[in-house]
């Protein structure tokens, strides 16, 4: 009975894994076909000839390279900005005492329950007033700090012992040295998780870049793919090639940092 349960668990997990991997695998297959919409069934699609022409066409047409670089630049800057500002804010809430600290924390928790789309119109009007429409400022500055990031880092910092910081102060270390040379290295697991989470969110976001840009010079990859879909009249081969290229940086991040992600999500869960 024990062995049967073990095999049954493996079978169920394999089915779930296949269900999760299949959409990406199907995307890759379609991206390697010259005209996938002309096939009548799955077997005909899989057994037909493969080609990389869709990928070369994607890079050569419709400013795809520019969209890719815009997404990479915006997502990178926003991610590192969140790591810095969320860390400093969370450290102040955990370690410092100041007027309005509880109100600030309650405000951050309150913002967590507000969907970002609720502030879409006020934020758009603010961007218009600041004349930031169709600039990198609109794509970067409103997202440099997030309440979710502050919440995650705060919960992690609470699990760190304060003795190391006190010992450093006794040895004459300054406040900034303690923050960046002692606390930040200890918080590296959760900061890595935050970096990847924010990068993923900004890399895939569509609505706000679509609203805040009106020329090709500042369009990000999801917005560019939406216009690419219309221009190609749903050419699934080219569209899937563009989607595969768009997913590649995210997959690389998870492959490289998968251990750190797991450590960051589990570290601090138990206190000695």
PDB file of C-alpha atoms in Angstrom, residues 28 31-34 49-59 241:
ATOM      1  CA  UNK A  28       7.849  26.200 -29.247  1.00  0.00           C
ATOM      2  CA  UNK A  31       7.132  28.826 -33.495  1.00  0.00           C
ATOM      3  CA  UNK A  32       9.177  26.365 -35.569  1.00  0.00           C
ATOM      4  CA  UNK A  33       6.487  25.878 -38.220  1.00  0.00           C
ATOM      5  CA  UNK A  34       6.178  27.989 -41.367  1.00  0.00           C
ATOM      6  CA  UNK A  49       9.214  20.193 -41.160  1.00  0.00           C
ATOM      7  CA  UNK A  50      10.775  22.562 -38.648  1.00  0.00           C
ATOM      8  CA  UNK A  51      12.345  25.932 -39.429  1.00  0.00           C
ATOM      9  CA  UNK A  52      13.906  28.874 -37.581  1.00  0.00           C
ATOM     10  CA  UNK A  53      12.663  31.373 -40.154  1.00  0.00           C
ATOM     11  CA  UNK A  54       9.991  32.741 -37.800  1.00  0.00           C
ATOM     12  CA  UNK A  55      12.694  33.750 -35.300  1.00  0.00           C
ATOM     13  CA  UNK A  56      14.843  35.485 -37.895  1.00  0.00           C
ATOM     14  CA  UNK A  57      11.758  37.254 -39.273  1.00  0.00           C
ATOM     15  CA  UNK A  58      10.755  38.398 -35.770  1.00  0.00           C
ATOM     16  CA  UNK A  59      14.131  40.019 -35.126  1.00  0.00           C
ATOM     17  CA  UNK A 241       8.298  32.892 -32.079  1.00  0.00           C
TER      18      UNK A 241
END
